[in-house]
Amino acid sequence: MSEEGLIRHDVSLPAGGRWLDLNLGHPDLGSFLDDLIPDWALLKSNFLAEGAPVGYFEHGEGIFMAFRGADLNPGGVPENLIAVRAWCSKTLVVTASRRATRSIQDLVDRVAAGVDPGDGPSLLFGIAKRLAFHLAPLEKEFEVELDAFEDALLAGHDDESQHSDRELARLRRAVLVLRRRVLAVRRGILPQVDLLDDLEEDWPGPIFESDHASLIQEARQRFLRHQEDLDAKRDRTMLLAEEVSGLQEERTNRRTYLFTVVAGVFLPLGFVTGLLGINVGGIPGADNPLAFLWVTLGLLALGVGLWLRLRRTG
């Protein structure tokens, strides 16, 4: 069995434990963990499953957990959350993901700098806190985009020429895409809040101690804060989409009204000219050389009067 590319980090903890961070996509991962985790065959399907849901369950002398975190790798899509699997006992922590995460690297650097993460469960909740912490840049990106959309809409209210119909349609699509991204991250956070709630309520296994309660609470509060912020951003995107639709509808109503005014002006003028244009005898002014001038001036006065009347009533 080749361990090249399998072990990302092999960290000796100050308290005497060991932390292994592994490549979840490595073909030898299963056989490697068979020698480390008791009753590995019972855990294997959950640990290696593609798209395993966020959750936890007791396994042997330890506990299995599945988290998710933002993909902050170069070229990665942050809202495509990375699944992080973990199994821990008092002395051994095993984490695995298909792509490296900044949260893991931060903790590795802290341990290398002499910071003691504590026992296995403490390290595990430290990872959860870092996963929540690294959602902040993604939320900041959402915030910047929302502010830019709101500024663009305010400019459109002040000056209709700021946006063409095509630009408004593009803006509405961009808002809906942002809403979809916000919802994707929110769907990844909700089960992690539930996971930490369940841990705090059930207090499973013999490896948890009273000192871990504050760590669970802190990790839960961080995820819960992100959930609330994303709820607010989701509502803002809905309002922005409605605002863009309102601008589009307002423009359509203005054009419809303008068409109605023009039609209202030219309908009676068309009736008059049609009446005077019939080819029968007795048309008044037929022999008067000034009749055409008077009719033209009369139609012009009638048109202006109708226009002003319709503008006033609109």
Short mmCIF file of C-alpha atoms in Angstrom, two decimals:
data_model
loop_
_atom_site.label_atom_id
_atom_site.label_comp_id
_atom_site.label_asym_id
_atom_site.label_seq_id
_atom_site.Cartn_x
_atom_site.Cartn_y
_atom_site.Cartn_z
CA MET A 1 0.00 0.00 0.00
CA SER A 2 1.36 3.43 -1.03
CA GLU A 3 0.82 6.29 1.41
CA GLU A 4 2.00 8.89 -1.09
CA GLY A 5 -0.75 11.46 -1.50
CA LEU A 6 -2.85 9.76 1.17
CA ILE A 7 -1.66 11.54 4.33
CA ARG A 8 -1.87 15.31 4.13
CA HIS A 9 -0.92 15.90 7.77
CA ASP A 10 0.31 13.62 10.54
CA VAL A 11 0.34 15.71 13.71
CA SER A 12 1.45 14.66 17.17
CA LEU A 13 -0.69 16.45 19.73
CA PRO A 14 0.96 17.97 22.85
CA ALA A 15 -1.24 15.88 25.14
CA GLY A 16 0.06 12.67 23.57
CA GLY A 17 -2.61 12.09 20.94
CA ARG A 18 -2.33 11.83 17.17
CA TRP A 19 -4.17 13.63 14.39
CA LEU A 20 -4.22 12.30 10.83
CA ASP A 21 -5.66 14.40 8.00
CA LEU A 22 -6.20 12.22 4.92
CA ASN A 23 -7.14 12.49 1.28
CA LEU A 24 -10.67 11.11 1.01
CA GLY A 25 -10.26 10.39 -2.69
CA HIS A 26 -7.16 8.19 -2.32
CA PRO A 27 -7.79 4.58 -3.40
CA ASP A 28 -5.87 3.14 -0.41
CA LEU A 29 -7.76 5.08 2.24
CA GLY A 30 -10.05 2.20 3.20
CA SER A 31 -7.24 -0.32 3.77
CA PHE A 32 -5.19 2.29 5.64
CA LEU A 33 -8.01 3.04 8.09
CA ASP A 34 -8.73 -0.66 8.56
CA ASP A 35 -5.64 -0.82 10.76
CA LEU A 36 -6.47 2.39 12.71
CA ILE A 37 -10.19 2.48 13.44
CA PRO A 38 -11.79 -0.42 15.34
CA ASP A 39 -14.62 -2.16 13.48
CA TRP A 40 -13.75 -0.18 10.36
CA ALA A 41 -15.99 -2.36 8.21
CA LEU A 42 -19.07 -1.00 10.05
CA LEU A 43 -17.98 2.61 9.51
CA LYS A 44 -16.57 2.30 6.01
CA SER A 45 -19.78 2.90 4.03
CA ASN A 46 -20.53 6.15 5.90
CA PHE A 47 -16.97 7.41 5.92
CA LEU A 48 -16.31 6.86 2.22
CA ALA A 49 -19.80 7.46 0.81
CA GLU A 50 -20.09 10.16 -1.83
CA GLY A 51 -22.23 13.02 -0.52
CA ALA A 52 -22.64 11.62 2.99
CA PRO A 53 -25.04 13.87 4.92
CA VAL A 54 -23.98 16.01 7.85
CA GLY A 55 -24.48 14.10 11.07
CA TYR A 56 -22.88 11.95 13.75
CA PHE A 57 -23.11 8.58 15.42
CA GLU A 58 -21.17 6.65 18.02
CA HIS A 59 -18.75 4.06 16.74
CA GLY A 60 -16.75 1.82 19.03
CA GLU A 61 -14.73 3.88 21.47
CA GLY A 62 -15.12 7.01 19.39
CA ILE A 63 -17.58 9.07 17.40
CA PHE A 64 -18.02 9.74 13.69
CA MET A 65 -19.00 13.20 12.44
CA ALA A 66 -19.53 14.76 9.03
CA PHE A 67 -19.20 18.52 8.54
CA ARG A 68 -19.07 20.86 5.54
CA GLY A 69 -16.96 23.94 4.89
CA ALA A 70 -16.39 26.56 2.19
CA ASP A 71 -14.06 25.65 -0.67
CA LEU A 72 -11.49 28.44 -0.45
CA ASN A 73 -8.90 26.66 -2.59
CA PRO A 74 -7.57 28.47 -5.68
CA GLY A 75 -10.02 27.86 -8.49
CA GLY A 76 -12.62 26.45 -6.11
CA VAL A 77 -16.25 27.52 -5.88
CA PRO A 78 -16.72 28.58 -2.22
CA GLU A 79 -20.44 27.81 -2.08
CA ASN A 80 -19.74 24.24 -3.21
CA LEU A 81 -19.08 23.18 0.36
CA ILE A 82 -16.38 20.59 1.00
CA ALA A 83 -17.46 17.54 2.98
CA VAL A 84 -15.17 16.82 5.95
CA ARG A 85 -15.46 13.39 7.61
CA ALA A 86 -13.97 12.79 11.05
CA TRP A 87 -13.62 10.01 13.58
CA CYS A 88 -12.16 10.66 16.98
CA SER A 89 -11.39 8.93 20.22
CA LYS A 90 -9.62 10.41 23.23
CA THR A 91 -6.19 9.87 21.66
CA LEU A 92 -6.76 9.67 17.89
CA VAL A 93 -8.43 12.03 15.45
CA VAL A 94 -8.85 11.10 11.79
CA THR A 95 -10.15 13.69 9.34
CA ALA A 96 -10.60 13.27 5.59
CA SER A 97 -11.81 15.40 2.69
CA ARG A 98 -11.50 15.26 -1.07
CA ARG A 99 -9.95 18.72 -1.21
CA ALA A 100 -7.73 20.42 1.35
CA THR A 101 -9.47 22.97 3.58
CA ARG A 102 -8.07 26.15 5.03
CA SER A 103 -9.65 25.30 8.37
CA ILE A 104 -7.53 22.15 8.71
CA GLN A 105 -4.38 23.97 7.60
CA ASP A 106 -4.98 26.75 10.14
CA LEU A 107 -5.20 24.26 13.00
CA VAL A 108 -2.10 22.40 11.79
CA ASP A 109 -0.20 25.71 11.79
CA ARG A 110 -1.45 26.53 15.29
CA VAL A 111 -0.31 23.18 16.65
CA ALA A 112 3.09 23.66 14.95
CA ALA A 113 3.31 27.05 16.67
CA GLY A 114 2.86 25.40 20.07
CA VAL A 115 -0.88 25.89 20.64
CA ASP A 116 -2.37 22.88 22.42
CA PRO A 117 -5.76 21.97 20.86
CA GLY A 118 -6.56 19.63 23.75
CA ASP A 119 -7.85 16.09 23.44
CA GLY A 120 -9.54 14.50 20.42
CA PRO A 121 -13.05 15.94 20.89
CA SER A 122 -11.61 19.40 21.59
CA LEU A 123 -9.66 19.24 18.34
CA LEU A 124 -12.78 18.09 16.51
CA PHE A 125 -14.84 21.03 17.77
CA GLY A 126 -11.90 23.31 16.97
CA ILE A 127 -12.19 22.14 13.36
CA ALA A 128 -15.95 22.86 13.44
CA LYS A 129 -15.29 26.38 14.70
CA ARG A 130 -12.71 27.00 11.98
CA LEU A 131 -15.10 25.70 9.32
CA ALA A 132 -17.68 28.19 10.56
CA PHE A 133 -15.07 30.95 10.76
CA HIS A 134 -14.04 30.49 7.12
CA LEU A 135 -17.59 31.06 5.92
CA ALA A 136 -17.10 34.77 6.72
CA PRO A 137 -15.22 35.66 3.47
CA LEU A 138 -18.04 34.10 1.45
CA GLU A 139 -20.65 36.09 3.34
CA LYS A 140 -18.59 39.26 2.80
CA GLU A 141 -18.60 38.54 -0.93
CA PHE A 142 -22.39 38.18 -0.86
CA GLU A 143 -22.65 41.47 1.06
CA VAL A 144 -20.54 43.35 -1.51
CA GLU A 145 -22.61 42.00 -4.40
CA LEU A 146 -25.89 42.90 -2.69
CA ASP A 147 -24.68 46.46 -2.03
CA ALA A 148 -23.66 46.82 -5.69
CA PHE A 149 -27.08 45.62 -6.86
CA GLU A 150 -28.86 48.05 -4.54
CA ASP A 151 -26.72 50.97 -5.75
CA ALA A 152 -27.50 50.06 -9.36
CA LEU A 153 -31.23 49.95 -8.65
CA LEU A 154 -31.16 53.30 -6.87
CA ALA A 155 -29.42 54.79 -9.90
CA GLY A 156 -32.14 53.30 -12.10
CA HIS A 157 -34.86 54.96 -10.00
CA ASP A 158 -33.14 58.34 -10.24
CA ASP A 159 -32.50 58.13 -13.98
CA GLU A 160 -34.40 55.71 -16.21
CA SER A 161 -31.71 55.93 -18.88
CA GLN A 162 -29.23 54.30 -16.48
CA HIS A 163 -30.43 50.84 -17.52
CA SER A 164 -31.73 49.47 -20.78
CA ASP A 165 -34.33 46.72 -20.78
CA ARG A 166 -31.58 44.20 -21.51
CA GLU A 167 -29.51 45.48 -18.58
CA LEU A 168 -32.48 45.19 -16.24
CA ALA A 169 -33.07 41.62 -17.39
CA ARG A 170 -29.37 40.84 -16.83
CA LEU A 171 -29.50 42.45 -13.39
CA ARG A 172 -32.54 40.41 -12.40
CA ARG A 173 -30.84 37.21 -13.52
CA ALA A 174 -27.69 38.12 -11.56
CA VAL A 175 -29.77 38.70 -8.42
CA LEU A 176 -31.46 35.32 -8.83
CA VAL A 177 -28.08 33.61 -9.31
CA LEU A 178 -26.82 35.26 -6.12
CA ARG A 179 -29.94 34.11 -4.28
CA ARG A 180 -29.26 30.57 -5.44
CA ARG A 181 -25.69 30.78 -4.12
CA VAL A 182 -26.90 32.11 -0.76
CA LEU A 183 -29.45 29.30 -0.47
CA ALA A 184 -26.80 26.70 -1.33
CA VAL A 185 -24.60 27.83 1.56
CA ARG A 186 -27.59 28.13 3.89
CA ARG A 187 -28.62 24.54 3.10
CA GLY A 188 -25.12 23.45 4.05
CA ILE A 189 -25.18 25.30 7.38
CA LEU A 190 -28.61 24.28 8.68
CA PRO A 191 -27.79 20.59 9.31
CA GLN A 192 -24.56 21.57 11.07
CA VAL A 193 -26.51 23.68 13.55
CA ASP A 194 -28.83 20.69 14.08
CA LEU A 195 -25.80 18.40 14.50
CA LEU A 196 -24.33 20.52 17.28
CA ASP A 197 -27.77 20.89 18.90
CA ASP A 198 -28.12 17.10 18.95
CA LEU A 199 -24.63 16.65 20.38
CA GLU A 200 -25.37 19.10 23.16
CA GLU A 201 -28.66 17.39 23.95
CA ASP A 202 -27.63 13.74 23.61
CA TRP A 203 -24.05 13.98 24.93
CA PRO A 204 -23.10 10.65 23.31
CA GLY A 205 -20.28 8.29 24.15
CA PRO A 206 -17.78 8.16 26.98
CA ILE A 207 -15.25 10.45 25.29
CA PHE A 208 -17.12 13.70 25.93
CA GLU A 209 -16.50 15.56 29.16
CA SER A 210 -18.03 18.64 30.75
CA ASP A 211 -15.20 20.81 29.37
CA HIS A 212 -16.44 20.12 25.85
CA ALA A 213 -19.84 21.77 26.43
CA SER A 214 -18.49 25.28 25.92
CA LEU A 215 -16.71 24.20 22.72
CA ILE A 216 -19.94 22.77 21.30
CA GLN A 217 -21.79 25.95 22.24
CA GLU A 218 -19.17 28.17 20.61
CA ALA A 219 -19.17 26.17 17.38
CA ARG A 220 -22.97 26.14 17.34
CA GLN A 221 -23.17 29.90 17.90
CA ARG A 222 -20.82 30.55 15.00
CA PHE A 223 -22.84 28.43 12.60
CA LEU A 224 -26.10 29.90 13.92
CA ARG A 225 -24.79 33.43 13.37
CA HIS A 226 -23.97 32.58 9.77
CA GLN A 227 -27.41 31.05 9.33
CA GLU A 228 -29.09 34.24 10.54
CA ASP A 229 -26.91 36.40 8.29
CA LEU A 230 -27.72 34.21 5.30
CA ASP A 231 -31.42 34.41 6.13
CA ALA A 232 -31.14 38.20 5.96
CA LYS A 233 -29.24 38.04 2.66
CA ARG A 234 -31.80 35.64 1.22
CA ASP A 235 -34.55 38.14 2.07
CA ARG A 236 -32.54 40.96 0.50
CA THR A 237 -32.15 39.06 -2.74
CA MET A 238 -35.90 38.44 -2.84
CA LEU A 239 -36.57 42.15 -2.33
CA LEU A 240 -34.01 43.07 -5.00
CA ALA A 241 -35.61 40.68 -7.51
CA GLU A 242 -38.99 42.22 -6.76
CA GLU A 243 -37.51 45.70 -7.15
CA VAL A 244 -36.07 44.88 -10.56
CA SER A 245 -39.40 43.40 -11.60
CA GLY A 246 -41.06 46.59 -10.35
CA LEU A 247 -38.74 48.74 -12.49
CA GLN A 248 -39.48 46.61 -15.53
CA GLU A 249 -43.22 46.78 -14.88
CA GLU A 250 -43.04 50.55 -14.32
CA ARG A 251 -41.33 51.01 -17.69
CA THR A 252 -43.92 48.82 -19.39
CA ASN A 253 -46.74 50.84 -17.79
CA ARG A 254 -45.17 54.12 -18.95
CA ARG A 255 -44.88 52.88 -22.51
CA THR A 256 -48.41 51.53 -22.45
CA TYR A 257 -49.67 54.86 -21.13
CA LEU A 258 -47.74 56.77 -23.81
CA PHE A 259 -49.21 54.53 -26.50
CA THR A 260 -52.69 55.11 -25.04
CA VAL A 261 -52.19 58.89 -25.07
CA VAL A 262 -50.98 58.87 -28.66
CA ALA A 263 -53.88 56.65 -29.71
CA GLY A 264 -56.31 58.86 -27.79
CA VAL A 265 -55.03 61.95 -29.62
CA PHE A 266 -54.96 60.53 -33.13
CA LEU A 267 -58.26 58.64 -32.95
CA PRO A 268 -60.50 61.74 -33.09
CA LEU A 269 -58.11 63.40 -35.57
CA GLY A 270 -58.35 60.34 -37.79
CA PHE A 271 -62.12 60.44 -37.51
CA VAL A 272 -62.25 64.10 -38.61
CA THR A 273 -59.87 63.64 -41.52
CA GLY A 274 -61.72 60.49 -42.57
CA LEU A 275 -65.05 62.34 -42.46
CA LEU A 276 -63.71 65.23 -44.54
CA GLY A 277 -62.15 62.83 -46.99
CA ILE A 278 -65.36 61.11 -48.14
CA ASN A 279 -66.07 61.63 -51.82
CA VAL A 280 -69.61 63.09 -51.70
CA GLY A 281 -70.99 66.48 -52.48
CA GLY A 282 -71.58 69.14 -49.85
CA ILE A 283 -68.21 69.03 -48.10
CA PRO A 284 -67.94 72.46 -46.43
CA GLY A 285 -65.08 74.64 -47.65
CA ALA A 286 -64.52 72.62 -50.81
CA ASP A 287 -64.42 75.81 -52.89
CA ASN A 288 -62.63 77.96 -50.31
CA PRO A 289 -58.82 78.23 -50.88
CA LEU A 290 -58.26 78.86 -47.11
CA ALA A 291 -60.31 75.86 -45.95
CA PHE A 292 -57.33 73.49 -45.83
CA LEU A 293 -55.39 75.95 -43.64
CA TRP A 294 -58.30 76.37 -41.25
CA VAL A 295 -58.89 72.63 -41.03
CA THR A 296 -55.19 72.00 -40.38
CA LEU A 297 -55.06 74.63 -37.64
CA GLY A 298 -58.26 73.24 -36.13
CA LEU A 299 -56.87 69.70 -36.10
CA LEU A 300 -53.63 70.97 -34.55
CA ALA A 301 -55.54 72.79 -31.81
CA LEU A 302 -57.72 69.74 -31.22
CA GLY A 303 -54.65 67.49 -30.99
CA VAL A 304 -52.88 69.79 -28.52
CA GLY A 305 -56.01 70.09 -26.41
CA LEU A 306 -56.51 66.33 -26.31
CA TRP A 307 -52.85 65.77 -25.44
CA LEU A 308 -52.98 68.24 -22.55
CA ARG A 309 -56.26 66.79 -21.33
CA LEU A 310 -54.96 63.23 -21.35
CA ARG A 311 -51.69 64.25 -19.69
CA ARG A 312 -53.60 66.03 -16.93
CA THR A 313 -55.89 63.07 -16.24
CA GLY A 314 -52.97 60.57 -16.37
#
